Structure formats: C-alpha cells, structure tokens
mmCIF file of C-alpha atoms in Angstrom:
data_model
loop_
_atom_site.group_PDB
_atom_site.id
_atom_site.type_symbol
_atom_site.label_atom_id
_atom_site.label_comp_id
_atom_site.label_asym_id
_atom_site.label_seq_id
_atom_site.Cartn_x
_atom_site.Cartn_y
_atom_site.Cartn_z
ATOM 1 C CA UNK A 808 -9.031 12.094 29.696
ATOM 2 C CA UNK A 809 -8.240 10.567 33.092
ATOM 3 C CA UNK A 810 -8.464 6.928 31.947
ATOM 4 C CA UNK A 811 -5.130 5.998 30.387
ATOM 5 C CA UNK A 812 -5.093 2.211 30.106
ATOM 6 C CA UNK A 813 -5.715 0.257 26.905
ATOM 7 C CA UNK A 814 -6.331 -3.494 26.723
ATOM 8 C CA UNK A 815 -5.135 -4.959 23.415
ATOM 9 C CA UNK A 816 -6.831 -8.174 22.271
ATOM 10 C CA UNK A 817 -5.711 -10.430 19.437
ATOM 11 C CA UNK A 818 -8.324 -13.152 18.977
ATOM 12 C CA UNK A 819 -7.408 -16.215 16.945
ATOM 13 C CA UNK A 820 -9.629 -19.139 16.081
ATOM 14 C CA UNK A 821 -8.589 -21.013 19.233
ATOM 15 C CA UNK A 822 -6.473 -18.495 21.088
ATOM 16 C CA UNK A 823 -6.600 -15.102 22.746
ATOM 17 C CA UNK A 824 -3.477 -12.975 23.179
ATOM 18 C CA UNK A 825 -3.675 -9.848 25.293
ATOM 19 C CA UNK A 826 -1.667 -6.980 26.724
ATOM 20 C CA UNK A 827 -2.671 -4.201 29.091
ATOM 21 C CA UNK A 828 -0.750 -0.945 28.693
ATOM 22 C CA UNK A 829 -0.758 2.407 30.441
ATOM 23 C CA UNK A 830 -0.422 5.026 27.724
ATOM 24 C CA UNK A 831 0.896 7.755 30.031
ATOM 25 C CA UNK A 832 4.323 6.177 29.802
ATOM 26 C CA UNK A 833 3.547 3.313 27.365
ATOM 27 C CA UNK A 834 4.272 0.837 30.129
ATOM 28 C CA UNK A 835 3.056 -2.747 29.922
ATOM 29 C CA UNK A 836 1.075 -3.713 33.005
ATOM 30 C CA UNK A 837 0.241 -7.310 32.079
ATOM 31 C CA UNK A 838 0.440 -9.743 29.196
ATOM 32 C CA UNK A 839 -0.901 -13.202 28.529
ATOM 33 C CA UNK A 840 -2.224 -15.911 26.257
ATOM 34 C CA UNK A 841 -5.127 -18.336 26.295
ATOM 35 C CA UNK A 842 -4.439 -21.377 24.111
ATOM 36 C CA UNK A 843 -6.548 -24.224 22.767
ATOM 37 C CA UNK A 844 -9.893 -22.572 23.511
ATOM 38 C CA UNK A 845 -12.697 -25.132 23.247
ATOM 39 C CA UNK A 846 -10.481 -28.091 24.169
ATOM 40 C CA UNK A 847 -10.066 -29.973 27.428
ATOM 41 C CA UNK A 848 -6.397 -29.004 27.413
ATOM 42 C CA UNK A 849 -6.986 -25.226 27.351
ATOM 43 C CA UNK A 850 -4.253 -23.206 29.049
ATOM 44 C CA UNK A 851 -4.034 -19.613 30.276
ATOM 45 C CA UNK A 852 -0.665 -18.014 30.964
ATOM 46 C CA UNK A 853 -0.797 -14.603 32.628
ATOM 47 C CA UNK A 854 2.168 -12.384 33.486
ATOM 48 C CA UNK A 855 1.808 -9.217 35.577
ATOM 49 C CA UNK A 856 4.638 -6.850 34.692
ATOM 50 C CA UNK A 857 4.481 -4.476 37.641
ATOM 51 C CA UNK A 858 4.783 -4.937 41.387
ATOM 52 C CA UNK A 859 7.106 -7.927 41.144
ATOM 53 C CA UNK A 860 4.326 -10.386 40.289
ATOM 54 C CA UNK A 861 5.165 -13.782 38.868
ATOM 55 C CA UNK A 862 3.659 -15.556 35.871
ATOM 56 C CA UNK A 863 0.663 -17.751 36.589
ATOM 57 C CA UNK A 864 -0.684 -20.669 34.565
ATOM 58 C CA UNK A 865 -3.996 -22.437 34.780
ATOM 59 C CA UNK A 866 -5.279 -25.400 32.838
ATOM 60 C CA UNK A 867 -8.666 -26.986 32.301
ATOM 61 C CA UNK A 868 -11.349 -26.651 29.668
ATOM 62 C CA UNK A 869 -12.156 -23.093 28.522
ATOM 63 C CA UNK A 870 -15.249 -23.537 26.401
ATOM 64 C CA UNK A 871 -15.222 -20.431 24.202
ATOM 65 C CA UNK A 872 -13.904 -16.893 23.786
ATOM 66 C CA UNK A 873 -16.498 -15.561 26.221
ATOM 67 C CA UNK A 874 -15.148 -17.876 28.931
ATOM 68 C CA UNK A 875 -11.569 -17.071 27.896
ATOM 69 C CA UNK A 876 -12.022 -13.320 28.229
ATOM 70 C CA UNK A 877 -13.794 -13.751 31.562
ATOM 71 C CA UNK A 878 -10.844 -15.831 32.745
ATOM 72 C CA UNK A 879 -8.456 -13.104 31.559
ATOM 73 C CA UNK A 880 -10.550 -10.493 33.389
ATOM 74 C CA UNK A 881 -10.292 -12.552 36.574
ATOM 75 C CA UNK A 882 -6.509 -12.767 36.276
ATOM 76 C CA UNK A 883 -6.244 -9.024 35.679
ATOM 77 C CA UNK A 884 -8.558 -8.328 38.629
ATOM 78 C CA UNK A 885 -6.300 -10.425 40.871
ATOM 79 C CA UNK A 886 -3.558 -7.884 40.119
ATOM 80 C CA UNK A 887 -5.875 -4.896 40.610
ATOM 81 C CA UNK A 888 -6.114 -4.375 36.843
ATOM 82 C CA UNK A 889 -9.646 -5.622 36.156
ATOM 83 C CA UNK A 890 -11.823 -4.789 33.163
ATOM 84 C CA UNK A 891 -14.136 -2.823 35.455
ATOM 85 C CA UNK A 892 -11.352 -0.397 36.356
ATOM 86 C CA UNK A 893 -12.204 3.287 35.747
ATOM 87 C CA UNK A 894 -8.640 3.662 34.471
ATOM 88 C CA UNK A 895 -9.413 1.502 31.422
ATOM 89 C CA UNK A 896 -9.935 3.899 28.513
ATOM 90 C CA UNK A 897 -10.613 1.460 25.686
ATOM 91 C CA UNK A 898 -10.089 -2.000 24.243
ATOM 92 C CA UNK A 899 -8.133 -2.212 21.008
ATOM 93 C CA UNK A 900 -8.740 -5.206 18.746
ATOM 94 C CA UNK A 901 -6.443 -6.519 16.050
ATOM 95 C CA UNK A 902 -8.553 -7.158 12.943
ATOM 96 C CA UNK A 903 -6.720 -8.788 10.060
ATOM 97 C CA UNK A 904 -8.769 -7.633 7.085
ATOM 98 C CA UNK A 905 -10.382 -4.226 6.653
ATOM 99 C CA UNK A 906 -10.710 -4.240 2.868
ATOM 100 C CA UNK A 907 -10.647 -0.875 1.061
ATOM 101 C CA UNK A 908 -13.056 0.829 3.446
ATOM 102 C CA UNK A 909 -11.083 0.814 6.683
ATOM 103 C CA UNK A 910 -7.975 2.929 6.196
ATOM 104 C CA UNK A 911 -7.453 3.896 9.840
ATOM 105 C CA UNK A 912 -8.386 2.753 13.366
ATOM 106 C CA UNK A 913 -12.147 2.773 13.796
ATOM 107 C CA UNK A 914 -14.485 2.880 16.789
ATOM 108 C CA UNK A 915 -16.598 -0.269 16.584
ATOM 109 C CA UNK A 916 -20.357 -0.090 16.147
ATOM 110 C CA UNK A 917 -22.902 -2.373 14.505
ATOM 111 C CA UNK A 918 -22.137 -1.030 11.029
ATOM 112 C CA UNK A 919 -18.418 -1.696 11.488
ATOM 113 C CA UNK A 920 -19.133 -5.224 12.720
ATOM 114 C CA UNK A 921 -21.327 -5.851 9.684
ATOM 115 C CA UNK A 922 -18.570 -4.731 7.314
ATOM 116 C CA UNK A 923 -15.928 -6.887 9.035
ATOM 117 C CA UNK A 924 -18.341 -9.802 8.697
ATOM 118 C CA UNK A 925 -18.905 -8.979 5.016
ATOM 119 C CA UNK A 926 -15.143 -9.315 4.489
ATOM 120 C CA UNK A 927 -15.034 -12.893 5.818
ATOM 121 C CA UNK A 928 -14.803 -14.392 2.279
ATOM 122 C CA UNK A 929 -11.413 -12.695 1.773
ATOM 123 C CA UNK A 930 -10.187 -13.554 5.295
ATOM 124 C CA UNK A 931 -11.981 -16.781 6.258
ATOM 125 C CA UNK A 932 -9.340 -17.870 8.779
ATOM 126 C CA UNK A 933 -8.984 -14.575 10.612
ATOM 127 C CA UNK A 934 -11.977 -12.229 10.523
ATOM 128 C CA UNK A 935 -14.431 -14.691 12.164
ATOM 129 C CA UNK A 936 -12.085 -15.107 15.146
ATOM 130 C CA UNK A 937 -11.535 -11.361 15.350
ATOM 131 C CA UNK A 938 -15.311 -10.827 15.375
ATOM 132 C CA UNK A 939 -15.757 -13.346 18.177
ATOM 133 C CA UNK A 940 -13.273 -11.494 20.356
ATOM 134 C CA UNK A 941 -14.913 -8.136 19.649
ATOM 135 C CA UNK A 942 -18.421 -9.352 20.433
ATOM 136 C CA UNK A 943 -17.275 -10.999 23.648
ATOM 137 C CA UNK A 944 -15.462 -7.856 24.811
ATOM 138 C CA UNK A 945 -18.460 -5.672 23.969
ATOM 139 C CA UNK A 946 -20.750 -7.946 25.961
ATOM 140 C CA UNK A 947 -18.496 -7.638 29.011
ATOM 141 C CA UNK A 948 -17.951 -3.871 28.727
ATOM 142 C CA UNK A 949 -20.728 -2.422 26.528
ATOM 143 C CA UNK A 950 -20.025 1.054 27.937
ATOM 144 C CA UNK A 951 -16.358 1.077 26.902
ATOM 145 C CA UNK A 952 -15.042 2.325 23.536
ATOM 146 C CA UNK A 953 -13.809 -0.575 21.432
ATOM 147 C CA UNK A 954 -11.502 0.140 18.522
ATOM 148 C CA UNK A 955 -10.605 -2.004 15.511
ATOM 149 C CA UNK A 956 -7.048 -1.639 14.224
ATOM 150 C CA UNK A 957 -6.673 -3.302 10.828
ATOM 151 C CA UNK A 958 -3.635 -5.183 9.510
ATOM 152 C CA UNK A 959 -4.495 -3.980 6.023
ATOM 153 C CA UNK A 960 -4.958 -0.271 6.839
ATOM 154 C CA UNK A 961 -1.313 0.797 6.480
ATOM 155 C CA UNK A 962 -1.211 -0.595 2.952
ATOM 156 C CA UNK A 963 -4.300 1.251 1.668
ATOM 157 C CA UNK A 964 -2.016 4.079 0.522
ATOM 158 C CA UNK A 965 -0.636 1.874 -2.268
ATOM 159 C CA UNK A 966 -1.344 3.317 -5.719
ATOM 160 C CA UNK A 967 -3.737 1.391 -7.945
ATOM 161 C CA UNK A 968 -0.806 0.376 -10.133
ATOM 162 C CA UNK A 969 0.547 -1.608 -7.175
ATOM 163 C CA UNK A 970 -2.753 -2.731 -5.647
ATOM 164 C CA UNK A 971 -4.485 -4.139 -8.729
ATOM 165 C CA UNK A 972 -3.894 -7.512 -10.322
ATOM 166 C CA UNK A 973 -3.822 -7.649 -14.111
ATOM 167 C CA UNK A 974 -7.131 -9.498 -14.439
ATOM 168 C CA UNK A 975 -10.513 -8.443 -15.815
ATOM 169 C CA UNK A 976 -11.458 -5.266 -13.942
ATOM 170 C CA UNK A 977 -15.173 -6.038 -13.605
ATOM 171 C CA UNK A 978 -14.487 -9.502 -12.211
ATOM 172 C CA UNK A 979 -11.899 -8.112 -9.806
ATOM 173 C CA UNK A 980 -14.202 -5.350 -8.561
ATOM 174 C CA UNK A 981 -17.209 -7.636 -8.213
ATOM 175 C CA UNK A 982 -15.287 -10.068 -6.007
ATOM 176 C CA UNK A 983 -12.993 -7.522 -4.303
ATOM 177 C CA UNK A 984 -9.856 -9.106 -5.767
ATOM 178 C CA UNK A 985 -6.876 -6.832 -5.213
ATOM 179 C CA UNK A 986 -3.668 -6.675 -3.191
ATOM 180 C CA UNK A 987 -4.436 -5.673 0.392
ATOM 181 C CA UNK A 988 -1.236 -6.556 2.263
ATOM 182 C CA UNK A 989 -0.922 -7.642 5.886
ATOM 183 C CA UNK A 990 1.329 -7.142 8.952
ATOM 184 C CA UNK A 991 0.373 -3.482 8.573
ATOM 185 C CA UNK A 992 0.673 -2.560 12.249
ATOM 186 C CA UNK A 993 4.218 -3.944 12.262
ATOM 187 C CA UNK A 994 5.214 -2.138 9.065
ATOM 188 C CA UNK A 995 3.724 1.120 10.389
ATOM 189 C CA UNK A 996 5.519 0.868 13.723
ATOM 190 C CA UNK A 997 8.869 -0.235 12.312
ATOM 191 C CA UNK A 998 9.008 2.299 9.473
ATOM 192 C CA UNK A 999 8.300 5.116 11.942
ATOM 193 C CA UNK A 1000 10.805 3.750 14.491
ATOM 194 C CA UNK A 1001 13.440 3.491 11.744
ATOM 195 C CA UNK A 1002 13.027 7.162 10.893
ATOM 196 C CA UNK A 1003 13.484 7.970 14.598
ATOM 197 C CA UNK A 1004 16.613 5.791 14.690
ATOM 198 C CA UNK A 1005 18.014 7.827 11.781
ATOM 199 C CA UNK A 1006 17.134 11.078 13.540
ATOM 200 C CA UNK A 1007 14.626 12.123 10.886
ATOM 201 C CA UNK A 1008 10.882 12.559 10.499
ATOM 202 C CA UNK A 1009 8.980 9.691 8.804
ATOM 203 C CA UNK A 1010 8.096 12.070 5.959
ATOM 204 C CA UNK A 1011 11.792 12.475 5.158
ATOM 205 C CA UNK A 1012 12.828 8.861 4.667
ATOM 206 C CA UNK A 1013 12.280 5.966 2.283
ATOM 207 C CA UNK A 1014 12.443 2.573 3.972
ATOM 208 C CA UNK A 1015 12.271 -1.069 2.930
ATOM 209 C CA UNK A 1016 10.795 -3.022 5.854
ATOM 210 C CA UNK A 1017 11.381 -6.784 6.042
ATOM 211 C CA UNK A 1018 9.033 -8.429 8.558
ATOM 212 C CA UNK A 1019 10.499 -11.920 8.809
ATOM 213 C CA UNK A 1020 8.741 -14.344 11.129
ATOM 214 C CA UNK A 1021 6.939 -17.606 10.414
ATOM 215 C CA UNK A 1022 4.818 -15.344 8.244
ATOM 216 C CA UNK A 1023 6.936 -12.902 6.262
ATOM 217 C CA UNK A 1024 6.294 -9.738 4.284
ATOM 218 C CA UNK A 1025 8.139 -6.797 2.802
ATOM 219 C CA UNK A 1026 7.017 -3.240 2.248
ATOM 220 C CA UNK A 1027 8.295 -0.162 0.457
ATOM 221 C CA UNK A 1028 7.512 2.942 2.516
ATOM 222 C CA UNK A 1029 7.993 6.376 0.942
ATOM 223 C CA UNK A 1030 7.762 9.303 3.336
ATOM 224 C CA UNK A 1031 5.782 7.342 5.895
ATOM 225 C CA UNK A 1032 3.281 5.935 3.385
ATOM 226 C CA UNK A 1033 3.254 2.403 2.026
ATOM 227 C CA UNK A 1034 3.595 2.292 -1.758
ATOM 228 C CA UNK A 1035 4.122 -1.467 -2.209
ATOM 229 C CA UNK A 1036 3.955 -4.644 -0.158
ATOM 230 C CA UNK A 1037 4.566 -8.317 -0.823
ATOM 231 C CA UNK A 1038 1.408 -9.973 0.529
ATOM 232 C CA UNK A 1039 -1.678 -9.678 -1.631
ATOM 233 C CA UNK A 1040 -5.330 -10.708 -1.549
ATOM 234 C CA UNK A 1041 -4.254 -13.129 1.193
ATOM 235 C CA UNK A 1042 -1.072 -13.586 3.266
ATOM 236 C CA UNK A 1043 0.053 -16.323 0.838
ATOM 237 C CA UNK A 1044 1.705 -14.061 -1.733
ATOM 238 C CA UNK A 1045 5.268 -12.823 -1.562
ATOM 239 C CA UNK A 1046 8.279 -14.038 0.390
ATOM 240 C CA UNK A 1047 9.107 -17.638 1.264
ATOM 241 C CA UNK A 1048 7.639 -18.230 4.738
ATOM 242 C CA UNK A 1049 7.659 -20.893 7.413
ATOM 243 C CA UNK A 1050 4.837 -22.954 5.903
ATOM 244 C CA UNK A 1051 3.595 -20.763 3.006
ATOM 245 C CA UNK A 1052 4.977 -20.899 -0.498
ATOM 246 C CA UNK A 1053 4.920 -17.190 -1.266
ATOM 247 C CA UNK A 1054 4.988 -16.307 -4.976
ATOM 248 C CA UNK A 1055 3.950 -19.264 -7.143
ATOM 249 C CA UNK A 1056 2.761 -19.565 -10.721
ATOM 250 C CA UNK A 1057 -1.080 -19.678 -10.449
ATOM 251 C CA UNK A 1058 -1.077 -22.453 -13.052
ATOM 252 C CA UNK A 1059 0.447 -24.768 -10.428
ATOM 253 C CA UNK A 1060 -3.077 -25.033 -9.002
ATOM 254 C CA UNK A 1061 -4.566 -26.073 -12.356
ATOM 255 C CA UNK A 1062 -1.705 -28.480 -12.938
ATOM 256 C CA UNK A 1063 -2.225 -30.191 -9.574
ATOM 257 C CA UNK A 1064 -5.960 -30.555 -10.125
ATOM 258 C CA UNK A 1065 -5.367 -32.206 -13.520
ATOM 259 C CA UNK A 1066 -2.241 -34.263 -12.918
ATOM 260 C CA UNK A 1067 -2.439 -35.095 -9.212
ATOM 261 C CA UNK A 1068 -6.260 -34.903 -8.981
ATOM 262 C CA UNK A 1069 -5.914 -32.794 -5.848
ATOM 263 C CA UNK A 1070 -8.945 -30.920 -4.543
ATOM 264 C CA UNK A 1071 -8.966 -27.160 -3.969
ATOM 265 C CA UNK A 1072 -8.906 -27.840 -0.223
ATOM 266 C CA UNK A 1073 -5.845 -30.075 -0.578
ATOM 267 C CA UNK A 1074 -4.008 -27.494 -2.672
ATOM 268 C CA UNK A 1075 -4.966 -24.770 -0.209
ATOM 269 C CA UNK A 1076 -3.460 -26.828 2.626
ATOM 270 C CA UNK A 1077 -0.370 -27.596 0.519
ATOM 271 C CA UNK A 1078 0.421 -23.950 -0.270
ATOM 272 C CA UNK A 1079 -0.444 -22.528 3.159
ATOM 273 C CA UNK A 1080 0.636 -25.274 5.579
ATOM 274 C CA UNK A 1081 3.009 -27.658 3.811
ATOM 275 C CA UNK A 1082 5.154 -25.338 1.702
ATOM 276 C CA UNK A 1083 7.759 -22.661 2.360
ATOM 277 C CA UNK A 1084 10.657 -23.765 4.530
ATOM 278 C CA UNK A 1085 8.839 -26.735 6.010
ATOM 279 C CA UNK A 1086 8.000 -28.018 2.538
ATOM 280 C CA UNK A 1087 11.550 -27.556 1.322
ATOM 281 C CA UNK A 1088 13.431 -29.149 4.198
ATOM 282 C CA UNK A 1089 10.966 -30.305 6.864
ATOM 283 C CA UNK A 1090 11.779 -27.479 9.318
ATOM 284 C CA UNK A 1091 10.273 -24.007 9.625
ATOM 285 C CA UNK A 1092 12.480 -22.836 12.505
ATOM 286 C CA UNK A 1093 15.348 -20.782 11.086
ATOM 287 C CA UNK A 1094 17.563 -21.684 14.059
ATOM 288 C CA UNK A 1095 17.231 -25.382 13.276
ATOM 289 C CA UNK A 1096 17.741 -24.784 9.558
ATOM 290 C CA UNK A 1097 20.956 -22.861 10.227
ATOM 291 C CA UNK A 1098 22.175 -25.658 12.531
ATOM 292 C CA UNK A 1099 21.584 -28.154 9.756
ATOM 293 C CA UNK A 1100 23.297 -25.892 7.220
ATOM 294 C CA UNK A 1101 26.370 -25.699 9.467
ATOM 295 C CA UNK A 1102 26.399 -29.507 9.585
ATOM 296 C CA UNK A 1103 26.368 -29.726 5.785
ATOM 297 C CA UNK A 1104 22.710 -30.687 5.268
ATOM 298 C CA UNK A 1105 21.987 -30.116 1.561
ATOM 299 C CA UNK A 1106 18.188 -29.823 1.866
ATOM 300 C CA UNK A 1107 18.523 -27.223 4.588
ATOM 301 C CA UNK A 1108 21.092 -25.341 2.495
ATOM 302 C CA UNK A 1109 18.755 -25.319 -0.513
ATOM 303 C CA UNK A 1110 15.846 -24.104 1.620
ATOM 304 C CA UNK A 1111 18.002 -21.300 3.021
ATOM 305 C CA UNK A 1112 19.242 -20.341 -0.443
ATOM 306 C CA UNK A 1113 15.706 -20.170 -1.851
ATOM 307 C CA UNK A 1114 14.578 -18.096 1.135
ATOM 308 C CA UNK A 1115 17.445 -15.626 0.628
ATOM 309 C CA UNK A 1116 17.045 -15.525 -3.152
ATOM 310 C CA UNK A 1117 13.404 -14.458 -2.822
ATOM 311 C CA UNK A 1118 14.244 -11.939 -0.127
ATOM 312 C CA UNK A 1119 16.993 -10.396 -2.226
ATOM 313 C CA UNK A 1120 14.651 -10.129 -5.226
ATOM 314 C CA UNK A 1121 12.193 -8.104 -3.164
ATOM 315 C CA UNK A 1122 14.898 -5.817 -1.793
ATOM 316 C CA UNK A 1123 16.035 -5.064 -5.340
ATOM 317 C CA UNK A 1124 12.492 -4.608 -6.636
ATOM 318 C CA UNK A 1125 11.515 -2.246 -3.836
ATOM 319 C CA UNK A 1126 14.739 -0.295 -4.273
ATOM 320 C CA UNK A 1127 13.632 0.279 -7.867
ATOM 321 C CA UNK A 1128 10.100 1.252 -6.761
ATOM 322 C CA UNK A 1129 11.375 3.799 -4.242
ATOM 323 C CA UNK A 1130 14.223 5.183 -6.356
ATOM 324 C CA UNK A 1131 16.022 6.381 -3.232
ATOM 325 C CA UNK A 1132 16.398 4.202 -0.142
ATOM 326 C CA UNK A 1133 17.537 5.517 3.228
ATOM 327 C CA UNK A 1134 17.300 2.232 5.137
ATOM 328 C CA UNK A 1135 16.626 -1.472 4.830
ATOM 329 C CA UNK A 1136 15.309 -2.707 8.156
ATOM 330 C CA UNK A 1137 14.852 -6.227 9.519
ATOM 331 C CA UNK A 1138 12.192 -7.045 12.104
ATOM 332 C CA UNK A 1139 10.132 -9.872 13.690
ATOM 333 C CA UNK A 1140 11.477 -13.195 14.992
ATOM 334 C CA UNK A 1141 13.848 -14.111 12.153
ATOM 335 C CA UNK A 1142 14.657 -10.552 11.150
ATOM 336 C CA UNK A 1143 15.603 -9.537 14.680
ATOM 337 C CA UNK A 1144 17.544 -12.654 15.657
ATOM 338 C CA UNK A 1145 19.037 -14.385 12.600
ATOM 339 C CA UNK A 1146 22.301 -12.610 11.763
ATOM 340 C CA UNK A 1147 23.099 -15.046 8.882
ATOM 341 C CA UNK A 1148 19.816 -14.115 7.184
ATOM 342 C CA UNK A 1149 20.595 -10.401 7.384
ATOM 343 C CA UNK A 1150 24.129 -10.905 6.104
ATOM 344 C CA UNK A 1151 23.079 -13.120 3.206
ATOM 345 C CA UNK A 1152 20.146 -10.889 2.206
ATOM 346 C CA UNK A 1153 22.364 -7.904 1.414
ATOM 347 C CA UNK A 1154 25.464 -9.797 0.240
ATOM 348 C CA UNK A 1155 26.332 -8.772 -3.314
ATOM 349 C CA UNK A 1156 24.257 -5.587 -3.138
ATOM 350 C CA UNK A 1157 27.199 -3.312 -2.382
ATOM 351 C CA UNK A 1158 26.609 -1.364 -5.612
ATOM 352 C CA UNK A 1159 23.254 -0.351 -4.131
ATOM 353 C CA UNK A 1160 24.989 0.944 -1.013
ATOM 354 C CA UNK A 1161 23.984 -2.062 1.105
ATOM 355 C CA UNK A 1162 26.310 -3.912 3.468
ATOM 356 C CA UNK A 1163 26.469 -5.099 7.063
ATOM 357 C CA UNK A 1164 29.298 -4.716 9.523
ATOM 358 C CA UNK A 1165 30.083 -8.292 10.669
ATOM 359 C CA UNK A 1166 30.622 -7.342 14.313
ATOM 360 C CA UNK A 1167 27.550 -5.100 14.544
ATOM 361 C CA UNK A 1168 25.442 -7.726 12.791
ATOM 362 C CA UNK A 1169 26.578 -10.508 15.110
ATOM 363 C CA UNK A 1170 26.093 -8.486 18.302
ATOM 364 C CA UNK A 1171 22.946 -9.278 20.278
ATOM 365 C CA UNK A 1172 20.700 -6.463 21.382
ATOM 366 C CA UNK A 1173 17.116 -5.775 22.370
ATOM 367 C CA UNK A 1174 16.821 -2.274 20.968
ATOM 368 C CA UNK A 1175 16.811 -0.665 17.545
ATOM 369 C CA UNK A 1176 20.290 -0.519 16.063
ATOM 370 C CA UNK A 1177 22.154 0.164 12.832
ATOM 371 C CA UNK A 1178 24.281 -2.764 11.640
ATOM 372 C CA UNK A 1179 25.762 -1.251 8.473
ATOM 373 C CA UNK A 1180 29.318 0.152 8.375
ATOM 374 C CA UNK A 1181 29.870 3.765 9.378
ATOM 375 C CA UNK A 1182 29.289 6.072 6.423
ATOM 376 C CA UNK A 1183 27.241 3.538 4.430
ATOM 377 C CA UNK A 1184 25.056 5.132 1.765
ATOM 378 C CA UNK A 1185 22.047 3.102 2.911
ATOM 379 C CA UNK A 1186 21.548 2.192 6.550
ATOM 380 C CA UNK A 1187 20.864 -1.458 7.337
ATOM 381 C CA UNK A 1188 19.061 -1.721 10.659
ATOM 382 C CA UNK A 1189 17.392 -4.078 13.107
ATOM 383 C CA UNK A 1190 14.249 -2.632 14.707
ATOM 384 C CA UNK A 1191 12.204 -4.852 17.045
ATOM 385 C CA UNK A 1192 8.543 -4.703 16.137
ATOM 386 C CA UNK A 1193 5.830 -3.929 18.685
ATOM 387 C CA UNK A 1194 2.411 -4.534 17.158
ATOM 388 C CA UNK A 1195 0.601 -4.435 20.504
ATOM 389 C CA UNK A 1196 2.050 -1.022 21.333
ATOM 390 C CA UNK A 1197 1.092 0.196 17.856
ATOM 391 C CA UNK A 1198 -2.506 -1.008 18.344
ATOM 392 C CA UNK A 1199 -2.642 0.587 21.793
ATOM 393 C CA UNK A 1200 -1.190 3.854 20.478
ATOM 394 C CA UNK A 1201 -3.681 4.072 17.622
ATOM 395 C CA UNK A 1202 -6.567 3.099 19.912
ATOM 396 C CA UNK A 1203 -5.682 5.634 22.589
ATOM 397 C CA UNK A 1204 -5.138 8.418 20.068
ATOM 398 C CA UNK A 1205 -8.560 7.790 18.514
ATOM 399 C CA UNK A 1206 -10.417 7.537 21.826
ATOM 400 C CA UNK A 1207 -8.581 10.577 23.200
ATOM 401 C CA UNK A 1208 -9.505 12.640 20.146
ATOM 402 C CA UNK A 1209 -13.142 11.571 20.476
ATOM 403 C CA UNK A 1210 -13.116 12.551 24.171
ATOM 404 C CA UNK A 1211 -11.608 15.943 23.354
ATOM 405 C CA UNK A 1212 -14.290 16.553 20.726
ATOM 406 C CA UNK A 1213 -17.032 15.686 23.236
ATOM 407 C CA UNK A 1214 -15.558 18.078 25.809
ATOM 408 C CA UNK A 1215 -15.324 20.809 23.194
ATOM 409 C CA UNK A 1216 -18.945 20.240 22.126
ATOM 410 C CA UNK A 1217 -20.052 20.322 25.788
ATOM 411 C CA UNK A 1218 -18.206 23.615 26.285
ATOM 412 C CA UNK A 1219 -19.885 25.102 23.223
ATOM 413 C CA UNK A 1220 -23.320 24.042 24.447
ATOM 414 C CA UNK A 1221 -22.673 25.565 27.873
ATOM 415 C CA UNK A 1222 -21.544 28.819 26.273
ATOM 416 C CA UNK A 1223 -24.672 28.985 24.100
ATOM 417 C CA UNK A 1224 -26.805 28.702 27.224
#
C-alpha cells in the first residue's frame, strides 16, 4: 500500500480535533483544533509539524462541522497535505461508544453508522458529535476508507462478572445497561507501552493503568486484555474526576428528588459538571489545588485527600482482581505531571510492593519512565498516553490488511484466468 498517511478526527459537539500522521515512521505531519463551532467566535488553530512551519490561527464564524472540516482541509492543503492527497490512506474517527457489538476498529459503512446512531441513548453527549464528523468526512472523501475506533472496544474483554450490574437481567438486557468503560484507546496504548518499557510482551504482564486527566479512569489489564475498568454505563462511574463525582450511592438521586425537589436534568448536571474536585473545592486544576494545599487551604486539602483515597481504593481492588501485578502506571495530564498525586497514591502500599523513588518521581521527563526504586517488586511507571497515535495505528493496520486481502484476491483471479 503506497498511501501511508492517516488523518485522525475527534469530533466533539462544538469542536474538531485532528492530527495527520505518516505511518511509515509514525511521524506527526500536522495537528490542530477547531473550537466553538457554530458560534461567531469560532477559532481554528493549525500547526504544521514538518518543514519548519509555524502555527496559524484564524477566527470568524464556522457554521458547522462541514465548514470546520473544509477549513481544516484548506489549512492542510496550504502545507501540501490536503485531503485530496494520494498519500492519504484513510481517516480514523474516535467514536466514544461502540456498545457490545464493536470490539475492534471497523471500516464505516451505512450499517455501522446506523448502529452508532442506535447507541445514542447510552452516549447522548458524544455519539451524535462523532456521527457528524464521520458524515462530513465521508461527504468530502467518499472514496476513502473511513475507520471507527471505539473508546469502549478495549474493555469488551471484561468477563460478565465484571461487566454486569447486579440488577434484573431482563431489564438490563432490554435497555443495554452494563459496564462498558471508556478511555479505551488510552488504556490499550499505555498498557502495551508499559510492557515494552519493562522489556516484555503484553501477554506476559499484568498492569494497573491509571488514566488521570479531567476525566479519570482505571483499568486492570491481564496479559494485554482488560478484565476490569472503573467507568461504567457512562463515564460518570469510578474515580473522583475534575467535575464528575465518580462512585456515588444511587439513592442520592432519589434523595435529591424528594428532599431538594431537583429534576433529573439538575441532578445530571450536578453529578457530571458540578461535582468531583470542582464541587469539593471550586477548582478542577490539580496544579491550582496543590498550590492551595501548600498554602494550608483546608478545602483543597480535603479535595486532594478524597481524590487520593478513591484512587488508592481502586489500586488495591485491581491488585486483588489481577492477583499478580507487574506495574502500576500513571498517564494523562494529572498522571503524567503531578508528582504529589503519584507519591500519595502508593504511599502506605509498601506491603504490596509499591513505592516511588522521590528523586525519580520528581524528575520531569517527556518519555516513558520507571519511578519506583531499583529492585522494587512492582514497577511504578509514568507512560505518556497517545490516543491519536493509537487510533492511527489501528486504522492503518485495518486498512492495510483490507488492501492486502484485495491484492491477494486479485492475484487469485488472475491465476484462475
């Protein structure tokens, strides 16, 4: 296959993130973001990453995703990287929810689009935006393979004992209520990169992955396969996050409807947008929270303590699920950059073989690195995530395999003649 470039699109409700990569050497050629689509204050920031180009910004109203992607195409074309390039092999789309059906990257056709649309009730904030981006890209390049890479796919290997909630089975099945998990491309990439860091194959290691950003999730990965994860039917379950509560007694909802006379919409907004760190102390930026902690702010200290307490509970629980743990790895914005979080999360877990070396933990670095003491029974590591590269890798592998099959079928037909 001569075409080696993959354009990765991540379509949000009012944004479009993108990266163009050349899969021969996994080099990024360009990256960018369109913000506030549909508003007068729309903004496109485009950064070419080869040839010494500088970042460019443009403002002005961008009416919809169709206009946004056309604007992106124009910026790419200005750098000789346009969507009409014969070197473009495919477009890979991040799709948040794939349900039980989509367990791997999938070439998009009408049936796939229909199924993603059918899953909107379990991902009302994400799947509609993902669909918009896909349809726009297909309209601009109908001849080009388009691949959906699902956030939920990596977690479909969870056993039923981990994936099911303990509610009436018929009701759960009728309404597709189960634990799906999210951040799957990050957990897939990081668990595999951790095995490489340890000098082993993914099949040989058990890893606890802690994806800590504004959204946060944990996973237990046994031999390269996810066996448990913290997010559930939606991204609300699990760890304390920037604005999400994480684990909460479901009866809180009933209590608030009765006592506070709050509507379902108000409670939804409370748990998803006004809880977590921002609900506890008014800040959801861990850097600001740590600054306040250092100044003696009690609310910030409590928020930090609750965050760490929940994190530590999941580390212990997933240690028990796996039985043997080779590494605990921190990733994403907080995981990669907040040394106090990493230190506090494993403090007191020395009996489990977990500890960090203070100097290694405090040292800044862009690459994957072990921060536990030499000879530690369990490695503690920092591995930067790369979801766009993971999407591009899965997309290119799928399209390349399809191309190889077509060539093989063509050869067979020629031989039969």
